Amino acid sequence: GAGVSQSPSNKVTEKGKDVELRCDPISGHTALYWYRQSLGQGLEFLIYFQGNSAPDKSGLPSDRFSAERTGGSVSTLTIQRTQQEDSAVYLCASSLAGTSGNEQFFGPGTRLTVL
Amino acid sequence: AQTVTQSQPEMSVQEAETVTLSCTYDTSESNYYLFWYKQPPSRQMILVIRQEAYKQQNATENRFSVNFQKAAKSFSLKISDSQLGDTAMYFCAFMKLLTNDYKLSFGAGTTVTVRA
């Protein structure tokens, strides 16, 4: 079956604009994660969805960042009033269930460049 | 919070040789999972190997093996018989066990280049 897909692959925007990044998890995966990978750094957790539970938003860096997951499947990460420091690769991952040790399958990421 | 440290930003290895990547972590948890992920230039993160902290036996997956030293909080990855396709960035990651906290905490990564 298909893996995790993300769109767009690359996004260039101007400072102050809003952007939306999309993630389609693997069918049947109830857990979905967003991470951010800045240049030369490891991955930083942003937000986690599990089924119908309230999302874990503890990693969102500011209130300009938000995410939603509609129908327990597709997720959208929104960044409002983008800043240059938001430039990074945004990775989405999904897993079968939100249980410890379950492998997280990653998408190819969206490279965001804020000019 | 968990801290994962990868002290080697870059490693280079000759094809067919062996390379070892280091990873140390800091946690107050007694049970957890440790992972090595590979990220080739395509950006697609791929799980290489996983270790449960409550298991003393080191995990092995074909040419990839780990040396897990729980007391030292060390989790190194050995790549044997290196192949050109192993060229990638490798990330060490930590996950708590049996909590509602399933996020991965990653190290900064080690770029591995396999030379022909």
mmCIF file of C-alpha atoms in Angstrom:
data_model
loop_
_atom_site.group_PDB
_atom_site.id
_atom_site.type_symbol
_atom_site.label_atom_id
_atom_site.label_comp_id
_atom_site.label_asym_id
_atom_site.label_seq_id
_atom_site.Cartn_x
_atom_site.Cartn_y
_atom_site.Cartn_z
ATOM 1 C CA GLY A 1 0.000 0.000 0.000
ATOM 2 C CA ALA A 2 0.946 3.635 -0.235
ATOM 3 C CA GLY A 3 3.148 5.207 2.375
ATOM 4 C CA VAL A 4 2.748 8.550 4.095
ATOM 5 C CA SER A 5 2.416 11.337 1.571
ATOM 6 C CA GLN A 6 2.934 15.050 2.052
ATOM 7 C CA SER A 7 2.199 18.053 -0.093
ATOM 8 C CA PRO A 8 3.565 20.265 -1.351
ATOM 9 C CA SER A 9 7.071 18.859 -1.634
ATOM 10 C CA ASN A 10 8.527 22.349 -1.576
ATOM 11 C CA LYS A 11 6.990 25.660 -0.608
ATOM 12 C CA VAL A 12 8.497 29.103 -0.966
ATOM 13 C CA THR A 13 6.647 31.949 0.671
ATOM 14 C CA GLU A 14 7.172 35.524 1.710
ATOM 15 C CA LYS A 15 7.552 36.580 5.290
ATOM 16 C CA GLY A 16 4.179 37.328 6.840
ATOM 17 C CA LYS A 17 2.183 34.986 4.615
ATOM 18 C CA ASP A 18 0.223 31.994 5.893
ATOM 19 C CA VAL A 19 1.031 28.467 4.682
ATOM 20 C CA GLU A 20 -0.734 25.116 4.898
ATOM 21 C CA LEU A 21 1.112 21.813 4.774
ATOM 22 C CA ARG A 22 -0.775 18.586 4.185
ATOM 23 C CA CYS A 23 -0.172 15.039 5.373
ATOM 24 C CA ASP A 24 -1.927 11.850 4.255
ATOM 25 C CA PRO A 25 -1.087 9.040 6.681
ATOM 26 C CA ILE A 26 -1.035 5.345 5.896
ATOM 27 C CA SER A 27 -4.562 3.971 5.773
ATOM 28 C CA GLY A 28 -5.574 2.498 9.111
ATOM 29 C CA HIS A 29 -2.933 4.342 11.121
ATOM 30 C CA THR A 30 -4.616 6.060 14.026
ATOM 31 C CA ALA A 31 -1.609 8.009 15.280
ATOM 32 C CA LEU A 32 -0.148 10.972 13.383
ATOM 33 C CA TYR A 33 2.865 13.118 14.265
ATOM 34 C CA TRP A 34 4.403 16.318 12.934
ATOM 35 C CA TYR A 35 8.113 17.053 13.318
ATOM 36 C CA ARG A 36 10.301 19.922 12.151
ATOM 37 C CA GLN A 37 13.832 19.478 10.860
ATOM 38 C CA SER A 38 15.849 22.666 10.756
ATOM 39 C CA LEU A 39 19.108 22.880 8.821
ATOM 40 C CA GLY A 40 21.866 20.974 10.563
ATOM 41 C CA GLN A 41 19.633 19.917 13.426
ATOM 42 C CA GLY A 42 17.710 16.868 14.437
ATOM 43 C CA LEU A 43 13.985 16.494 14.311
ATOM 44 C CA GLU A 44 11.886 18.493 16.734
ATOM 45 C CA PHE A 45 8.464 17.227 17.785
ATOM 46 C CA LEU A 46 5.574 19.577 17.058
ATOM 47 C CA ILE A 47 2.221 17.849 17.600
ATOM 48 C CA TYR A 48 0.680 14.379 17.941
ATOM 49 C CA PHE A 49 -2.830 13.112 17.156
ATOM 50 C CA GLN A 50 -4.229 9.810 18.389
ATOM 51 C CA GLY A 51 -7.719 8.804 17.323
ATOM 52 C CA ASN A 52 -10.358 11.071 18.788
ATOM 53 C CA SER A 53 -8.245 12.119 21.762
ATOM 54 C CA ALA A 54 -7.192 15.704 22.276
ATOM 55 C CA PRO A 55 -3.902 16.290 20.420
ATOM 56 C CA ASP A 56 -0.620 16.720 22.230
ATOM 57 C CA LYS A 57 0.398 20.235 21.189
ATOM 58 C CA SER A 58 3.308 20.521 23.579
ATOM 59 C CA GLY A 59 5.899 20.921 20.818
ATOM 60 C CA LEU A 60 4.319 23.786 18.892
ATOM 61 C CA PRO A 61 6.825 26.672 19.069
ATOM 62 C CA SER A 62 4.313 29.526 19.054
ATOM 63 C CA ASP A 63 0.630 30.308 18.633
ATOM 64 C CA ARG A 64 1.299 30.952 14.946
ATOM 65 C CA PHE A 65 1.411 27.188 14.539
ATOM 66 C CA SER A 66 -1.713 25.046 14.522
ATOM 67 C CA ALA A 67 -2.767 21.693 13.167
ATOM 68 C CA GLU A 68 -5.920 19.757 12.633
ATOM 69 C CA ARG A 69 -6.798 16.260 11.627
ATOM 70 C CA THR A 70 -10.081 15.793 9.848
ATOM 71 C CA GLY A 71 -11.978 12.530 10.021
ATOM 72 C CA GLY A 72 -9.098 10.841 11.749
ATOM 73 C CA SER A 73 -7.082 10.784 8.554
ATOM 74 C CA VAL A 74 -5.628 13.763 6.670
ATOM 75 C CA SER A 75 -3.840 16.406 8.719
ATOM 76 C CA THR A 76 -3.018 20.006 7.921
ATOM 77 C CA LEU A 77 -0.295 22.015 9.640
ATOM 78 C CA THR A 78 -0.881 25.758 9.368
ATOM 79 C CA ILE A 79 1.721 28.412 10.002
ATOM 80 C CA GLN A 80 0.389 31.944 10.190
ATOM 81 C CA ARG A 81 2.421 35.086 9.563
ATOM 82 C CA THR A 82 5.485 33.061 8.603
ATOM 83 C CA GLN A 83 8.918 34.168 9.787
ATOM 84 C CA GLN A 84 12.325 33.357 8.330
ATOM 85 C CA GLU A 85 13.100 31.110 11.289
ATOM 86 C CA ASP A 86 10.167 28.913 10.215
ATOM 87 C CA SER A 87 12.237 27.752 7.232
ATOM 88 C CA ALA A 88 12.750 24.026 7.675
ATOM 89 C CA VAL A 89 11.642 20.620 6.477
ATOM 90 C CA TYR A 90 8.337 19.599 8.032
ATOM 91 C CA LEU A 91 7.962 15.852 8.381
ATOM 92 C CA CYS A 92 4.796 13.927 9.072
ATOM 93 C CA ALA A 93 4.711 10.387 10.445
ATOM 94 C CA SER A 94 1.998 7.878 11.246
ATOM 95 C CA SER A 95 1.812 4.677 13.248
ATOM 96 C CA LEU A 96 -0.691 1.888 13.793
ATOM 97 C CA ALA A 97 -1.622 3.058 17.267
ATOM 98 C CA GLY A 98 -0.307 5.409 19.871
ATOM 99 C CA THR A 99 1.528 2.729 21.774
ATOM 100 C CA SER A 100 5.128 2.647 22.802
ATOM 101 C CA GLY A 101 7.538 1.120 20.385
ATOM 102 C CA ASN A 102 5.228 1.182 17.370
ATOM 103 C CA GLU A 103 7.240 2.134 14.318
ATOM 104 C CA GLN A 104 6.550 5.577 13.015
ATOM 105 C CA PHE A 105 6.453 5.722 9.211
ATOM 106 C CA PHE A 106 7.595 9.037 7.803
ATOM 107 C CA GLY A 107 6.582 10.966 4.738
ATOM 108 C CA PRO A 108 9.105 12.679 2.440
ATOM 109 C CA GLY A 109 8.530 16.032 4.072
ATOM 110 C CA THR A 110 7.736 19.542 2.899
ATOM 111 C CA ARG A 111 10.656 21.927 2.552
ATOM 112 C CA LEU A 112 9.454 25.386 3.569
ATOM 113 C CA THR A 113 11.485 28.426 2.630
ATOM 114 C CA VAL A 114 10.438 31.805 4.000
ATOM 115 C CA LEU A 115 12.003 34.719 2.139
ATOM 116 C CA ALA B 1 12.829 15.866 29.094
ATOM 117 C CA GLN B 2 15.048 13.435 27.250
ATOM 118 C CA THR B 3 18.259 14.564 25.588
ATOM 119 C CA VAL B 4 19.845 12.559 22.778
ATOM 120 C CA THR B 5 23.406 13.372 21.769
ATOM 121 C CA GLN B 6 25.205 12.310 18.622
ATOM 122 C CA SER B 7 28.753 13.588 18.882
ATOM 123 C CA GLN B 8 29.881 12.764 15.343
ATOM 124 C CA PRO B 9 28.479 15.194 12.760
ATOM 125 C CA GLU B 10 30.098 13.322 9.864
ATOM 126 C CA MET B 11 31.644 9.916 9.227
ATOM 127 C CA SER B 12 33.285 8.527 6.120
ATOM 128 C CA VAL B 13 33.855 4.847 5.425
ATOM 129 C CA GLN B 14 35.236 2.782 2.581
ATOM 130 C CA GLU B 15 32.850 0.414 0.869
ATOM 131 C CA ALA B 16 32.802 -3.026 2.559
ATOM 132 C CA GLU B 17 34.325 -1.618 5.740
ATOM 133 C CA THR B 18 32.659 -1.169 9.129
ATOM 134 C CA VAL B 19 31.606 2.095 10.729
ATOM 135 C CA THR B 20 30.255 2.745 14.216
ATOM 136 C CA LEU B 21 28.037 5.700 15.093
ATOM 137 C CA SER B 22 27.783 6.850 18.681
ATOM 138 C CA CYS B 23 24.701 7.974 20.575
ATOM 139 C CA THR B 24 24.247 8.839 24.208
ATOM 140 C CA TYR B 25 21.077 9.892 25.952
ATOM 141 C CA ASP B 26 19.966 11.328 29.225
ATOM 142 C CA THR B 27 16.781 10.164 30.900
ATOM 143 C CA SER B 28 15.317 9.422 34.296
ATOM 144 C CA GLU B 29 13.093 6.724 32.813
ATOM 145 C CA SER B 30 13.958 3.100 33.500
ATOM 146 C CA ASN B 31 12.076 1.627 30.559
ATOM 147 C CA TYR B 32 12.069 3.045 27.064
ATOM 148 C CA TYR B 33 12.737 2.351 23.395
ATOM 149 C CA LEU B 34 15.716 3.442 21.349
ATOM 150 C CA PHE B 35 15.792 3.702 17.573
ATOM 151 C CA TRP B 36 18.141 4.375 14.715
ATOM 152 C CA TYR B 37 16.579 6.018 11.671
ATOM 153 C CA LYS B 38 18.212 6.533 8.281
ATOM 154 C CA GLN B 39 17.484 9.582 6.121
ATOM 155 C CA PRO B 40 18.908 9.335 2.589
ATOM 156 C CA PRO B 41 19.040 12.385 0.282
ATOM 157 C CA SER B 42 15.427 11.661 -0.703
ATOM 158 C CA ARG B 43 14.500 12.828 2.849
ATOM 159 C CA GLN B 44 12.462 9.658 3.471
ATOM 160 C CA MET B 45 13.151 8.565 7.048
ATOM 161 C CA ILE B 46 13.470 4.805 7.364
ATOM 162 C CA LEU B 47 13.653 2.788 10.567
ATOM 163 C CA VAL B 48 16.934 0.872 10.720
ATOM 164 C CA ILE B 49 16.767 -0.831 14.080
ATOM 165 C CA ARG B 50 14.909 -0.719 17.398
ATOM 166 C CA GLN B 51 15.966 -1.685 20.925
ATOM 167 C CA GLU B 52 13.776 -2.176 23.970
ATOM 168 C CA ALA B 53 15.644 -1.022 27.066
ATOM 169 C CA TYR B 54 14.345 -3.932 29.144
ATOM 170 C CA LYS B 55 16.025 -6.393 26.788
ATOM 171 C CA GLN B 56 19.671 -7.090 27.485
ATOM 172 C CA GLN B 57 20.325 -8.651 24.094
ATOM 173 C CA ASN B 58 21.538 -6.214 21.490
ATOM 174 C CA ALA B 59 19.281 -5.858 18.448
ATOM 175 C CA THR B 60 20.542 -6.916 15.025
ATOM 176 C CA GLU B 61 19.100 -6.376 11.565
ATOM 177 C CA ASN B 62 21.228 -7.907 8.820
ATOM 178 C CA ARG B 63 24.347 -5.683 8.527
ATOM 179 C CA PHE B 64 23.150 -3.325 11.258
ATOM 180 C CA SER B 65 23.686 -4.003 14.933
ATOM 181 C CA VAL B 66 23.672 -1.986 18.113
ATOM 182 C CA ASN B 67 25.736 -1.924 21.265
ATOM 183 C CA PHE B 68 23.316 -0.967 24.019
ATOM 184 C CA GLN B 69 24.899 -0.064 27.330
ATOM 185 C CA LYS B 70 22.029 0.875 29.637
ATOM 186 C CA ALA B 71 24.108 1.900 32.628
ATOM 187 C CA ALA B 72 26.230 4.157 30.459
ATOM 188 C CA LYS B 73 23.164 5.367 28.544
ATOM 189 C CA SER B 74 24.907 4.583 25.303
ATOM 190 C CA PHE B 75 23.401 3.208 22.102
ATOM 191 C CA SER B 76 25.846 2.896 19.226
ATOM 192 C CA LEU B 77 25.082 1.630 15.726
ATOM 193 C CA LYS B 78 27.487 -0.548 13.781
ATOM 194 C CA ILE B 79 27.162 -0.826 10.031
ATOM 195 C CA SER B 80 29.094 -3.815 8.703
ATOM 196 C CA ASP B 81 30.110 -4.397 5.093
ATOM 197 C CA SER B 82 29.151 -0.826 4.212
ATOM 198 C CA GLN B 83 27.420 -0.313 0.888
ATOM 199 C CA LEU B 84 27.055 2.798 -1.254
ATOM 200 C CA GLY B 85 23.335 2.759 -0.496
ATOM 201 C CA ASP B 86 24.119 3.263 3.184
ATOM 202 C CA THR B 87 25.120 6.851 2.440
ATOM 203 C CA ALA B 88 22.627 8.881 4.461
ATOM 204 C CA MET B 89 22.069 10.826 7.624
ATOM 205 C CA TYR B 90 21.495 8.611 10.655
ATOM 206 C CA PHE B 91 19.443 9.696 13.637
ATOM 207 C CA CYS B 92 19.320 8.171 17.070
ATOM 208 C CA ALA B 93 15.935 8.537 18.787
ATOM 209 C CA PHE B 94 14.326 7.878 22.170
ATOM 210 C CA MET B 95 10.744 7.033 23.100
ATOM 211 C CA LYS B 96 9.252 6.541 26.542
ATOM 212 C CA LEU B 97 7.620 3.247 27.371
ATOM 213 C CA LEU B 98 4.055 2.673 28.503
ATOM 214 C CA THR B 99 2.977 6.271 28.825
ATOM 215 C CA ASN B 100 0.857 8.536 26.672
ATOM 216 C CA ASP B 101 4.005 10.253 25.463
ATOM 217 C CA TYR B 102 4.795 8.600 22.140
ATOM 218 C CA LYS B 103 6.823 11.304 20.510
ATOM 219 C CA LEU B 104 10.360 10.584 19.430
ATOM 220 C CA SER B 105 13.242 12.654 20.771
ATOM 221 C CA PHE B 106 16.003 12.801 18.166
ATOM 222 C CA GLY B 107 19.704 13.504 18.172
ATOM 223 C CA ALA B 108 21.217 15.980 15.725
ATOM 224 C CA GLY B 109 22.229 13.230 13.319
ATOM 225 C CA THR B 110 25.410 11.830 11.813
ATOM 226 C CA THR B 111 26.052 12.088 8.085
ATOM 227 C CA VAL B 112 27.608 8.878 6.778
ATOM 228 C CA THR B 113 29.351 8.826 3.431
ATOM 229 C CA VAL B 114 30.351 5.484 1.928
ATOM 230 C CA ARG B 115 33.249 5.808 -0.533
ATOM 231 C CA ALA B 116 33.598 3.493 -3.508
#
